[in-house]
mmCIF file of C-alpha atoms in Angstrom:
data_model
loop_
_atom_site.group_PDB
_atom_site.id
_atom_site.type_symbol
_atom_site.label_atom_id
_atom_site.label_comp_id
_atom_site.label_asym_id
_atom_site.label_seq_id
_atom_site.Cartn_x
_atom_site.Cartn_y
_atom_site.Cartn_z
ATOM 1 C CA MET J 1 -7.986 -12.154 28.227
ATOM 2 C CA SER J 2 -11.733 -11.585 27.800
ATOM 3 C CA THR J 3 -12.065 -10.161 31.320
ATOM 4 C CA LEU J 4 -9.111 -7.818 30.777
ATOM 5 C CA LEU J 5 -10.519 -6.594 27.473
ATOM 6 C CA TYR J 6 -13.967 -6.179 29.040
ATOM 7 C CA ARG J 7 -12.524 -3.915 31.732
ATOM 8 C CA LEU J 8 -10.424 -2.056 29.191
ATOM 9 C CA GLY J 9 -13.460 -1.432 26.997
ATOM 10 C CA ARG J 10 -15.544 -0.107 29.908
ATOM 11 C CA PHE J 11 -12.659 2.072 31.090
ATOM 12 C CA ALA J 12 -12.181 3.562 27.612
ATOM 13 C CA TYR J 13 -15.941 4.153 27.313
ATOM 14 C CA TRP J 14 -16.102 5.837 30.724
ATOM 15 C CA ARG J 15 -12.869 7.866 30.366
ATOM 16 C CA LYS J 16 -13.432 8.617 26.701
ATOM 17 C CA TRP J 17 -11.928 12.102 26.653
ATOM 18 C CA SER J 18 -8.745 10.945 28.372
ATOM 19 C CA VAL J 19 -8.295 8.095 25.885
ATOM 20 C CA ILE J 20 -9.055 10.275 22.860
ATOM 21 C CA GLY J 21 -6.682 12.931 24.196
ATOM 22 C CA ALA J 22 -3.894 10.384 24.709
ATOM 23 C CA TRP J 23 -4.184 9.134 21.123
ATOM 24 C CA SER J 24 -4.323 12.724 19.860
ATOM 25 C CA VAL J 25 -1.070 13.518 21.663
ATOM 26 C CA LEU J 26 0.509 10.350 20.276
ATOM 27 C CA LEU J 27 -0.569 11.312 16.761
ATOM 28 C CA LEU J 28 0.877 14.801 17.199
ATOM 29 C CA VAL J 29 4.187 13.357 18.435
ATOM 30 C CA ALA J 30 4.286 11.049 15.401
ATOM 31 C CA VAL J 31 3.711 14.005 13.060
ATOM 32 C CA VAL J 32 6.503 16.054 14.652
ATOM 33 C CA ALA J 33 8.887 13.084 14.659
ATOM 34 C CA ALA J 34 8.200 12.299 11.001
ATOM 35 C CA LEU J 35 8.683 15.909 9.899
ATOM 36 C CA GLY J 36 11.941 16.211 11.818
ATOM 37 C CA LEU J 37 13.512 12.791 11.224
ATOM 38 C CA MET J 38 12.218 11.640 7.830
ATOM 39 C CA ARG J 39 14.911 10.951 5.238
ATOM 40 C CA PRO J 40 14.718 9.982 1.512
ATOM 41 C CA PHE J 41 13.817 6.392 0.754
ATOM 42 C CA ALA J 42 16.442 3.969 -0.466
ATOM 43 C CA SER J 43 16.645 3.732 -4.259
ATOM 44 C CA ALA J 44 18.372 0.330 -4.372
ATOM 45 C CA THR J 45 18.020 -2.966 -2.556
ATOM 46 C CA THR J 46 20.476 -5.749 -1.765
ATOM 47 C CA ILE J 47 19.957 -9.480 -1.300
ATOM 48 C CA PRO J 48 22.976 -10.782 0.646
ATOM 49 C CA GLY J 49 24.202 -14.299 -0.024
ATOM 50 C CA THR J 50 22.849 -14.595 -3.562
ATOM 51 C CA GLU J 51 25.024 -15.153 -6.634
ATOM 52 C CA ALA J 52 23.582 -12.049 -8.280
ATOM 53 C CA GLN J 53 24.527 -9.862 -5.314
ATOM 54 C CA ARG J 54 28.047 -11.319 -5.186
ATOM 55 C CA THR J 55 28.424 -10.606 -8.897
ATOM 56 C CA LEU J 56 27.294 -7.008 -8.436
ATOM 57 C CA ASP J 57 29.743 -6.561 -5.557
ATOM 58 C CA VAL J 58 32.610 -7.850 -7.719
ATOM 59 C CA VAL J 59 31.610 -5.563 -10.613
ATOM 60 C CA ARG J 60 31.565 -2.540 -8.318
ATOM 61 C CA ALA J 61 34.960 -3.479 -6.918
ATOM 62 C CA LYS J 62 36.593 -4.097 -10.324
ATOM 63 C CA PHE J 63 34.840 -1.279 -12.198
ATOM 64 C CA PRO J 64 34.245 1.554 -9.736
ATOM 65 C CA THR J 65 31.931 4.340 -10.879
ATOM 66 C CA ASP J 66 31.150 7.849 -9.700
ATOM 67 C CA ASP J 67 28.459 7.403 -7.061
ATOM 68 C CA THR J 68 28.392 11.063 -6.039
ATOM 69 C CA HIS J 69 26.158 12.315 -8.868
ATOM 70 C CA THR J 70 22.649 11.428 -9.958
ATOM 71 C CA THR J 71 22.512 9.282 -13.083
ATOM 72 C CA GLY J 72 19.836 8.477 -15.628
ATOM 73 C CA LYS J 73 19.182 6.620 -18.834
ATOM 74 C CA ILE J 74 17.364 7.182 -22.100
ATOM 75 C CA VAL J 75 16.128 4.005 -23.766
ATOM 76 C CA PHE J 76 15.678 4.240 -27.534
ATOM 77 C CA ARG J 77 13.691 1.691 -29.556
ATOM 78 C CA ALA J 78 13.948 1.898 -33.345
ATOM 79 C CA PRO J 79 11.015 1.026 -35.670
ATOM 80 C CA ASP J 80 10.854 -2.363 -37.411
ATOM 81 C CA GLY J 81 13.606 -2.782 -39.977
ATOM 82 C CA GLU J 82 15.875 -0.113 -38.457
ATOM 83 C CA THR J 83 18.582 -0.020 -35.779
ATOM 84 C CA VAL J 84 19.807 2.605 -33.325
ATOM 85 C CA SER J 85 23.384 2.281 -34.576
ATOM 86 C CA ALA J 86 22.877 2.887 -38.330
ATOM 87 C CA GLY J 87 20.607 4.801 -40.685
ATOM 88 C CA ALA J 88 18.059 7.502 -39.913
ATOM 89 C CA SER J 89 17.281 6.182 -36.442
ATOM 90 C CA ALA J 90 20.962 6.360 -35.496
ATOM 91 C CA LYS J 91 21.097 10.007 -36.609
ATOM 92 C CA THR J 92 18.036 10.783 -34.502
ATOM 93 C CA VAL J 93 19.588 9.061 -31.480
ATOM 94 C CA ARG J 94 22.880 10.973 -31.830
ATOM 95 C CA ARG J 95 21.054 14.279 -32.335
ATOM 96 C CA THR J 96 18.923 13.645 -29.249
ATOM 97 C CA VAL J 97 21.950 12.753 -27.118
ATOM 98 C CA ASP J 98 23.759 15.911 -28.299
ATOM 99 C CA GLU J 99 20.700 17.991 -27.336
ATOM 100 C CA VAL J 100 20.598 16.386 -23.910
ATOM 101 C CA ALA J 101 24.322 17.020 -23.417
ATOM 102 C CA GLY J 102 23.635 20.734 -23.858
ATOM 103 C CA VAL J 103 20.889 20.863 -21.238
ATOM 104 C CA PRO J 104 21.945 22.817 -18.114
ATOM 105 C CA GLY J 105 22.680 20.413 -15.280
ATOM 106 C CA VAL J 106 23.820 17.538 -17.533
ATOM 107 C CA ILE J 107 27.511 16.703 -17.029
ATOM 108 C CA ALA J 108 27.793 13.917 -19.585
ATOM 109 C CA ALA J 109 25.605 12.093 -22.115
ATOM 110 C CA THR J 110 26.913 8.940 -23.813
ATOM 111 C CA ALA J 111 25.133 7.585 -26.889
ATOM 112 C CA PRO J 112 24.396 3.851 -27.254
ATOM 113 C CA GLU J 113 27.341 1.872 -28.608
ATOM 114 C CA VAL J 114 27.697 -1.750 -29.611
ATOM 115 C CA LYS J 115 31.224 -1.966 -28.139
ATOM 116 C CA ALA J 116 29.974 -0.636 -24.811
ATOM 117 C CA ALA J 117 27.218 -3.296 -24.706
ATOM 118 C CA THR J 118 24.501 -0.638 -24.580
ATOM 119 C CA VAL J 119 22.861 -1.855 -27.794
ATOM 120 C CA SER J 120 20.737 -4.987 -27.890
ATOM 121 C CA ALA J 121 21.600 -8.036 -30.002
ATOM 122 C CA ASP J 122 19.024 -7.157 -32.693
ATOM 123 C CA GLY J 123 20.271 -3.552 -32.807
ATOM 124 C CA ARG J 124 16.816 -2.038 -32.274
ATOM 125 C CA THR J 125 17.197 -1.066 -28.610
ATOM 126 C CA GLY J 126 19.885 1.194 -27.177
ATOM 127 C CA ILE J 127 20.551 2.918 -23.870
ATOM 128 C CA ALA J 128 22.138 6.356 -23.507
ATOM 129 C CA GLN J 129 23.900 6.982 -20.189
ATOM 130 C CA LEU J 130 23.377 10.358 -18.481
ATOM 131 C CA THR J 131 25.224 11.971 -15.576
ATOM 132 C CA PHE J 132 23.833 15.069 -13.850
ATOM 133 C CA SER J 133 25.442 17.714 -11.680
ATOM 134 C CA ALA J 134 22.891 17.058 -8.929
ATOM 135 C CA LYS J 135 24.237 15.033 -6.028
ATOM 136 C CA LYS J 136 23.083 11.454 -5.675
ATOM 137 C CA GLY J 137 19.793 11.336 -3.794
ATOM 138 C CA ASP J 138 18.906 14.957 -4.576
ATOM 139 C CA THR J 139 15.903 15.884 -6.685
ATOM 140 C CA LEU J 140 16.686 16.765 -10.278
ATOM 141 C CA PRO J 141 16.122 20.499 -11.034
ATOM 142 C CA GLU J 142 12.884 21.091 -12.928
ATOM 143 C CA ALA J 143 14.685 22.932 -15.758
ATOM 144 C CA THR J 144 17.038 19.984 -16.295
ATOM 145 C CA ARG J 145 14.224 17.436 -16.239
ATOM 146 C CA THR J 146 12.163 19.525 -18.674
ATOM 147 C CA GLY J 147 15.101 19.910 -21.077
ATOM 148 C CA VAL J 148 15.735 16.163 -21.203
ATOM 149 C CA GLU J 149 12.025 15.411 -21.657
ATOM 150 C CA GLU J 150 11.768 17.891 -24.540
ATOM 151 C CA ALA J 151 14.730 16.263 -26.297
ATOM 152 C CA ALA J 152 13.119 12.837 -25.823
ATOM 153 C CA ALA J 153 9.839 14.170 -27.217
ATOM 154 C CA GLY J 154 11.672 15.256 -30.388
ATOM 155 C CA ALA J 155 12.972 11.693 -30.867
ATOM 156 C CA ARG J 156 9.464 10.340 -30.431
ATOM 157 C CA ARG J 157 8.169 12.669 -33.138
ATOM 158 C CA ALA J 158 10.870 11.249 -35.405
ATOM 159 C CA GLY J 159 9.378 7.753 -35.017
ATOM 160 C CA LEU J 160 11.402 6.237 -32.174
ATOM 161 C CA THR J 161 10.038 4.848 -28.942
ATOM 162 C CA VAL J 162 11.781 6.660 -26.102
ATOM 163 C CA GLU J 163 11.612 6.146 -22.346
ATOM 164 C CA LEU J 164 13.462 7.845 -19.480
ATOM 165 C CA GLY J 165 14.793 5.823 -16.547
ATOM 166 C CA GLY J 166 17.394 5.624 -13.828
ATOM 167 C CA ASP J 167 17.635 7.325 -10.449
ATOM 168 C CA ALA J 168 17.120 10.803 -11.890
ATOM 169 C CA PHE J 169 13.656 9.994 -13.242
ATOM 170 C CA SER J 170 12.427 7.705 -10.458
ATOM 171 C CA GLN J 171 12.431 10.286 -7.696
ATOM 172 C CA ALA J 172 8.696 10.780 -7.767
ATOM 173 C CA LYS J 173 7.134 11.677 -4.457
ATOM 174 C CA VAL J 174 5.653 8.707 -2.672
ATOM 175 C CA GLU J 175 1.898 9.048 -2.213
ATOM 176 C CA VAL J 176 0.950 7.461 1.080
ATOM 177 C CA MET J 177 -2.737 7.976 0.310
ATOM 178 C CA GLY J 178 -3.201 8.175 -3.436
ATOM 179 C CA PRO J 179 -6.386 8.082 -5.517
ATOM 180 C CA GLY J 180 -6.547 4.292 -5.330
ATOM 181 C CA GLU J 181 -6.539 4.238 -1.543
ATOM 182 C CA ALA J 182 -9.084 7.063 -1.401
ATOM 183 C CA VAL J 183 -11.456 5.163 -3.701
ATOM 184 C CA GLY J 184 -10.983 2.051 -1.580
ATOM 185 C CA VAL J 185 -11.891 3.940 1.583
ATOM 186 C CA LEU J 186 -15.045 5.338 -0.062
ATOM 187 C CA ILE J 187 -16.089 1.872 -1.229
ATOM 188 C CA ALA J 188 -15.508 0.484 2.269
ATOM 189 C CA LEU J 189 -17.591 3.320 3.714
ATOM 190 C CA GLY J 190 -20.423 2.508 1.313
ATOM 191 C CA VAL J 191 -20.366 -1.175 2.281
ATOM 192 C CA LEU J 192 -20.346 -0.289 5.992
ATOM 193 C CA VAL J 193 -23.383 1.972 5.524
ATOM 194 C CA LEU J 194 -25.292 -0.990 4.062
ATOM 195 C CA VAL J 195 -24.130 -3.273 6.872
ATOM 196 C CA PHE J 196 -24.900 -0.946 9.786
ATOM 197 C CA ARG J 197 -27.861 0.911 8.210
ATOM 198 C CA SER J 198 -26.355 4.025 9.794
ATOM 199 C CA LEU J 199 -23.947 6.581 8.396
ATOM 200 C CA ARG J 200 -22.515 7.562 11.776
ATOM 201 C CA ALA J 201 -21.855 3.929 12.688
ATOM 202 C CA ALA J 202 -20.179 3.344 9.306
ATOM 203 C CA VAL J 203 -17.842 6.308 9.771
ATOM 204 C CA VAL J 204 -16.451 4.999 13.072
ATOM 205 C CA PRO J 205 -14.428 2.022 11.704
ATOM 206 C CA VAL J 206 -13.050 4.106 8.830
ATOM 207 C CA ALA J 207 -12.067 7.009 11.101
ATOM 208 C CA THR J 208 -10.314 4.824 13.676
ATOM 209 C CA ALA J 209 -8.539 2.876 10.914
ATOM 210 C CA LEU J 210 -7.227 6.118 9.417
ATOM 211 C CA VAL J 211 -5.909 7.190 12.826
ATOM 212 C CA GLY J 212 -4.123 3.854 13.193
ATOM 213 C CA VAL J 213 -2.606 4.138 9.724
ATOM 214 C CA ALA J 214 -1.482 7.698 10.412
ATOM 215 C CA VAL J 215 0.265 6.778 13.667
ATOM 216 C CA GLY J 216 1.872 3.653 12.206
ATOM 217 C CA VAL J 217 3.047 5.198 8.938
ATOM 218 C CA LEU J 218 4.333 8.394 10.548
ATOM 219 C CA GLY J 219 6.270 6.238 12.983
ATOM 220 C CA LEU J 220 7.834 4.366 10.066
ATOM 221 C CA LEU J 221 8.740 7.615 8.305
ATOM 222 C CA SER J 222 10.505 8.863 11.429
ATOM 223 C CA LEU J 223 12.622 5.688 11.452
ATOM 224 C CA THR J 224 14.022 6.368 7.973
ATOM 225 C CA SER J 225 16.779 8.394 9.685
ATOM 226 C CA VAL J 226 18.190 5.241 11.305
ATOM 227 C CA VAL J 227 16.856 2.400 9.116
ATOM 228 C CA THR J 228 17.303 1.961 5.362
ATOM 229 C CA MET J 229 13.776 1.779 3.984
ATOM 230 C CA ASP J 230 12.182 1.892 0.548
ATOM 231 C CA SER J 231 8.773 3.251 -0.348
ATOM 232 C CA THR J 232 7.299 -0.262 -0.660
ATOM 233 C CA SER J 233 7.475 -0.692 3.116
ATOM 234 C CA VAL J 234 5.280 2.370 3.674
ATOM 235 C CA ILE J 235 2.821 1.379 0.942
ATOM 236 C CA LEU J 236 2.437 -2.113 2.450
ATOM 237 C CA ALA J 237 1.894 -0.604 5.898
ATOM 238 C CA VAL J 238 -0.851 1.654 4.523
ATOM 239 C CA MET J 239 -2.605 -1.201 2.731
ATOM 240 C CA LEU J 240 -2.544 -3.579 5.691
ATOM 241 C CA GLY J 241 -3.305 -0.833 8.200
ATOM 242 C CA LEU J 242 -6.455 0.196 6.352
ATOM 243 C CA ALA J 243 -7.567 -3.388 5.795
ATOM 244 C CA VAL J 244 -7.142 -4.704 9.327
ATOM 245 C CA GLY J 245 -8.103 -1.399 10.950
ATOM 246 C CA ILE J 246 -11.522 -1.322 9.280
ATOM 247 C CA ASP J 247 -11.978 -5.078 9.696
ATOM 248 C CA TYR J 248 -11.148 -5.171 13.412
ATOM 249 C CA ALA J 249 -13.315 -2.145 14.193
ATOM 250 C CA LEU J 250 -16.164 -3.717 12.214
ATOM 251 C CA PHE J 251 -16.195 -6.740 14.545
ATOM 252 C CA ILE J 252 -16.572 -4.657 17.685
ATOM 253 C CA VAL J 253 -18.952 -2.002 16.326
ATOM 254 C CA SER J 254 -21.275 -4.636 14.827
ATOM 255 C CA ARG J 255 -21.504 -6.496 18.136
ATOM 256 C CA HIS J 256 -22.002 -3.262 20.083
ATOM 257 C CA GLN J 257 -24.684 -1.935 17.743
ATOM 258 C CA THR J 258 -26.678 -5.184 17.895
ATOM 259 C CA GLN J 259 -26.538 -5.250 21.693
ATOM 260 C CA VAL J 260 -27.627 -1.609 22.041
ATOM 261 C CA ARG J 261 -30.508 -2.176 19.625
ATOM 262 C CA ASP J 262 -31.556 -5.113 21.822
ATOM 263 C CA GLY J 263 -31.777 -2.756 24.799
ATOM 264 C CA MET J 264 -28.421 -3.253 26.553
ATOM 265 C CA ASP J 265 -26.846 -0.308 28.371
ATOM 266 C CA PRO J 266 -24.252 1.284 25.982
ATOM 267 C CA GLU J 267 -21.428 1.243 28.562
ATOM 268 C CA GLU J 268 -21.991 -2.406 29.398
ATOM 269 C CA SER J 269 -22.335 -3.194 25.704
ATOM 270 C CA ALA J 270 -19.010 -1.492 24.872
ATOM 271 C CA GLY J 271 -17.236 -3.538 27.534
ATOM 272 C CA LEU J 272 -18.900 -6.778 26.450
ATOM 273 C CA ALA J 273 -18.204 -6.149 22.760
ATOM 274 C CA THR J 274 -14.545 -5.392 23.502
ATOM 275 C CA GLY J 275 -14.254 -8.488 25.681
ATOM 276 C CA THR J 276 -15.798 -10.842 23.108
ATOM 277 C CA ALA J 277 -15.241 -9.478 19.606
ATOM 278 C CA GLY J 278 -12.103 -7.739 20.902
ATOM 279 C CA GLY J 279 -10.652 -11.126 21.802
ATOM 280 C CA ALA J 280 -11.017 -12.219 18.184
ATOM 281 C CA VAL J 281 -9.363 -8.956 17.128
ATOM 282 C CA VAL J 282 -6.340 -9.541 19.369
ATOM 283 C CA PHE J 283 -5.970 -13.152 18.182
ATOM 284 C CA ALA J 284 -6.303 -12.216 14.503
ATOM 285 C CA GLY J 285 -3.859 -9.333 14.917
ATOM 286 C CA ALA J 286 -1.314 -11.547 16.654
ATOM 287 C CA THR J 287 -1.529 -14.057 13.794
ATOM 288 C CA VAL J 288 -0.908 -11.345 11.200
ATOM 289 C CA VAL J 289 1.987 -9.880 13.204
ATOM 290 C CA ILE J 290 3.683 -13.282 13.533
ATOM 291 C CA ALA J 291 3.317 -13.938 9.799
ATOM 292 C CA LEU J 292 4.757 -10.547 8.850
ATOM 293 C CA ALA J 293 7.596 -10.751 11.374
ATOM 294 C CA ALA J 294 8.528 -14.137 9.886
ATOM 295 C CA LEU J 295 9.723 -12.312 6.762
ATOM 296 C CA SER J 296 12.865 -11.473 8.752
ATOM 297 C CA LEU J 297 13.822 -15.160 8.779
ATOM 298 C CA VAL J 298 14.896 -15.071 5.118
ATOM 299 C CA ASN J 299 17.627 -12.560 6.069
ATOM 300 C CA ILE J 300 16.918 -10.141 3.227
ATOM 301 C CA PRO J 301 17.172 -6.600 4.646
ATOM 302 C CA PHE J 302 14.376 -4.912 2.670
ATOM 303 C CA LEU J 303 11.963 -7.796 3.366
ATOM 304 C CA THR J 304 12.798 -7.618 7.065
ATOM 305 C CA VAL J 305 12.060 -3.882 7.192
ATOM 306 C CA MET J 306 8.903 -4.367 5.129
ATOM 307 C CA GLY J 307 7.566 -7.139 7.372
ATOM 308 C CA LEU J 308 8.409 -5.517 10.698
ATOM 309 C CA GLY J 309 7.067 -2.137 9.559
ATOM 310 C CA ALA J 310 3.748 -3.629 8.469
ATOM 311 C CA ALA J 311 3.590 -5.703 11.684
ATOM 312 C CA ALA J 312 4.057 -2.563 13.774
ATOM 313 C CA THR J 313 1.173 -0.895 11.935
ATOM 314 C CA VAL J 314 -1.054 -3.918 12.630
ATOM 315 C CA VAL J 315 -0.147 -3.720 16.340
ATOM 316 C CA VAL J 316 -1.232 -0.067 16.350
ATOM 317 C CA SER J 317 -4.511 -1.037 14.641
ATOM 318 C CA VAL J 318 -5.228 -3.634 17.341
ATOM 319 C CA LEU J 319 -4.512 -1.132 20.125
ATOM 320 C CA ILE J 320 -6.774 1.399 18.413
ATOM 321 C CA ALA J 321 -9.583 -1.173 18.208
ATOM 322 C CA VAL J 322 -9.542 -2.037 21.921
ATOM 323 C CA THR J 323 -8.940 1.481 23.309
ATOM 324 C CA LEU J 324 -9.793 4.370 21.000
ATOM 325 C CA LEU J 325 -12.788 2.626 19.426
ATOM 326 C CA PRO J 326 -14.686 2.096 22.742
ATOM 327 C CA ALA J 327 -13.920 5.731 23.599
ATOM 328 C CA VAL J 328 -15.481 6.886 20.317
ATOM 329 C CA LEU J 329 -18.473 4.638 21.020
ATOM 330 C CA GLY J 330 -18.763 6.483 24.334
ATOM 331 C CA LEU J 331 -19.175 9.743 22.437
ATOM 332 C CA MET J 332 -22.039 8.293 20.433
ATOM 333 C CA GLY J 333 -23.964 6.620 23.253
ATOM 334 C CA ARG J 334 -27.281 5.171 22.104
ATOM 335 C CA ARG J 335 -27.078 6.997 18.776
ATOM 336 C CA ILE J 336 -24.960 4.103 17.486
ATOM 337 C CA ALA J 337 -28.217 2.134 17.128
ATOM 338 C CA THR J 338 -30.095 4.791 15.160
ATOM 339 C CA SER J 339 -29.654 6.799 11.992
ATOM 340 C CA SER J 340 -30.437 10.403 11.111
ATOM 341 C CA VAL J 341 -30.707 9.560 7.397
ATOM 342 C CA PRO J 342 -34.391 8.894 6.591
ATOM 343 C CA VAL J 343 -33.772 6.041 4.143
ATOM 344 C CA LEU J 344 -31.434 4.237 6.533
ATOM 345 C CA ARG J 345 -33.739 4.874 9.502
ATOM 346 C CA ARG J 346 -36.682 3.304 7.671
ATOM 347 C CA SER J 347 -34.485 0.340 6.731
ATOM 348 C CA THR J 348 -33.572 -0.145 10.394
ATOM 349 C CA GLU J 349 -37.230 0.015 11.435
ATOM 350 C CA ARG J 350 -38.203 -2.575 8.823
ATOM 351 C CA ALA J 351 -35.431 -4.842 10.040
ATOM 352 C CA ALA J 352 -36.663 -4.448 13.631
ATOM 353 C CA ARG J 353 -40.179 -5.481 12.606
ATOM 354 C CA ARG J 354 -38.796 -8.683 11.067
ATOM 355 C CA THR J 355 -37.151 -9.802 14.307
ATOM 356 C CA GLY J 356 -38.775 -13.220 14.161
ATOM 357 C CA HIS J 357 -37.424 -13.965 10.698
ATOM 358 C CA PRO J 358 -33.868 -15.219 10.133
ATOM 359 C CA ALA J 359 -31.410 -12.655 8.809
ATOM 360 C CA THR J 360 -30.065 -12.783 5.267
ATOM 361 C CA GLY J 361 -26.698 -14.015 6.477
ATOM 362 C CA VAL J 362 -28.331 -16.867 8.384
ATOM 363 C CA ARG J 363 -30.393 -17.901 5.366
ATOM 364 C CA TRP J 364 -27.293 -17.798 3.114
ATOM 365 C CA ALA J 365 -25.273 -19.925 5.548
ATOM 366 C CA ALA J 366 -28.101 -22.468 5.718
ATOM 367 C CA LEU J 367 -28.251 -22.629 1.911
ATOM 368 C CA VAL J 368 -24.508 -23.218 1.652
ATOM 369 C CA ALA J 369 -24.688 -25.943 4.290
ATOM 370 C CA ARG J 370 -27.510 -27.724 2.409
ATOM 371 C CA ARG J 371 -25.862 -27.437 -1.018
ATOM 372 C CA ARG J 372 -22.262 -27.811 0.164
ATOM 373 C CA TRP J 373 -21.046 -30.038 -2.690
ATOM 374 C CA THR J 374 -22.628 -27.840 -5.348
ATOM 375 C CA VAL J 375 -21.121 -24.722 -3.791
ATOM 376 C CA LEU J 376 -17.720 -26.425 -3.538
ATOM 377 C CA VAL J 377 -17.688 -27.485 -7.197
ATOM 378 C CA VAL J 378 -18.873 -24.086 -8.441
ATOM 379 C CA SER J 379 -16.251 -22.328 -6.297
ATOM 380 C CA LEU J 380 -13.451 -24.520 -7.636
ATOM 381 C CA LEU J 381 -14.572 -23.955 -11.220
ATOM 382 C CA GLY J 382 -14.694 -20.223 -10.648
ATOM 383 C CA LEU J 383 -11.217 -20.296 -9.106
ATOM 384 C CA GLY J 384 -9.948 -22.193 -12.134
ATOM 385 C CA VAL J 385 -11.359 -19.582 -14.504
ATOM 386 C CA LEU J 386 -9.716 -16.779 -12.513
ATOM 387 C CA ALA J 387 -6.392 -18.654 -12.600
ATOM 388 C CA VAL J 388 -6.297 -18.941 -16.414
ATOM 389 C CA PRO J 389 -4.272 -15.698 -16.922
ATOM 390 C CA ALA J 390 -1.507 -17.130 -14.724
ATOM 391 C CA ALA J 391 -0.514 -19.368 -17.627
ATOM 392 C CA ASP J 392 0.923 -16.297 -19.394
ATOM 393 C CA LEU J 393 2.479 -14.794 -16.259
ATOM 394 C CA ARG J 394 6.039 -13.515 -16.745
ATOM 395 C CA LEU J 395 8.126 -12.831 -13.666
ATOM 396 C CA GLY J 396 10.922 -10.269 -13.501
ATOM 397 C CA LEU J 397 12.418 -7.344 -11.646
ATOM 398 C CA GLY J 398 11.311 -3.768 -12.154
ATOM 399 C CA GLY J 399 13.633 -0.943 -13.063
ATOM 400 C CA THR J 400 16.425 -0.677 -15.584
ATOM 401 C CA GLN J 401 17.474 -3.952 -17.186
ATOM 402 C CA ASP J 402 20.315 -5.078 -19.366
ATOM 403 C CA PRO J 403 19.600 -4.128 -23.010
ATOM 404 C CA ASP J 404 19.986 -7.694 -24.251
ATOM 405 C CA THR J 405 17.550 -8.894 -21.612
ATOM 406 C CA SER J 406 15.187 -6.062 -22.482
ATOM 407 C CA ALA J 407 15.322 -6.943 -26.158
ATOM 408 C CA ALA J 408 14.670 -10.584 -25.418
ATOM 409 C CA TRP J 409 11.673 -9.580 -23.339
ATOM 410 C CA HIS J 410 10.316 -7.390 -26.147
ATOM 411 C CA SER J 411 10.768 -10.135 -28.694
ATOM 412 C CA SER J 412 8.916 -12.633 -26.522
ATOM 413 C CA CYS J 413 5.847 -10.419 -26.121
#
């Protein structure tokens, strides 16, 4: 394996433009495929073989509903001492439902009723059922959404707590790279700059990881035309793709940079780094892929898609690390060992002058080895402190819940 990776790394370094061009074509194909084949994500999941799923199947069979139109819900919560079925709060609820019924695009609006089991046991929480003219899976017209939100805002001004739910109000566009991911990438870039003491070297792992994520995620999006997939599968693929992509590239770039700084020829260094650190990358990637693929053993469709989709993205990240990364290192040559930023360049020069002294990482490892029992006890105590909030952890399913269950949850908080 090491010899094969060594040759692959040298080949990619030597034929850098061919390798970069091949990945560019693959990325372009993934973009075209995603744009042409992408379909809306699934809005519901099933868990075959469970009692809950069998119950839902029986309910659908005995009480069929109109599945052709988009539906929604308005959840009303009355103030302390009041209920949604009597008094001023009930009048506000009925007035709000009547306003919603008059909004263009709303076919039907049913107020909460005790007989219909849409009012909680304590009477404070009620759910109004909405049916829209939009077909199921279609985006709700902006005018309709705005009209319903304005009616709900009027109920809030009257003192009620009001929330909108259901398929109609959960059709938000999935952000593959949202603000959170962007901040994470910037933080990773900052850490890499400190590690490599070079901005250009720090950019390489982030750039190659982003290419891997793009190819993997776009491939998943193109499969939505033939595979039922929810947005969680794509989000997991993005998270794992970024994590392992940066991590795997870090192994190889760090080894390559050290060898070039020690005077090794860059082409030989790229091959050697790919053959040594690249072996660890392949082994680590294979372990992650096996673990993710094992999610299919539980025979739950959405978990199977989630695991296999994330595993495919990890495979792409490994291939990127042992092919595209050496090609990018070929573009940089010996510049991988230097920095054009004055502060970082001076830091590198100071580090070079301290060659005879052990590095910080070596000194830290020696300290941990000497004080192993102290470090172990402190680590366990710290883990215990971090685990304290788990004592108040409440597990449940997201989305719309039965009103009685919702009321019980509110009363327990």
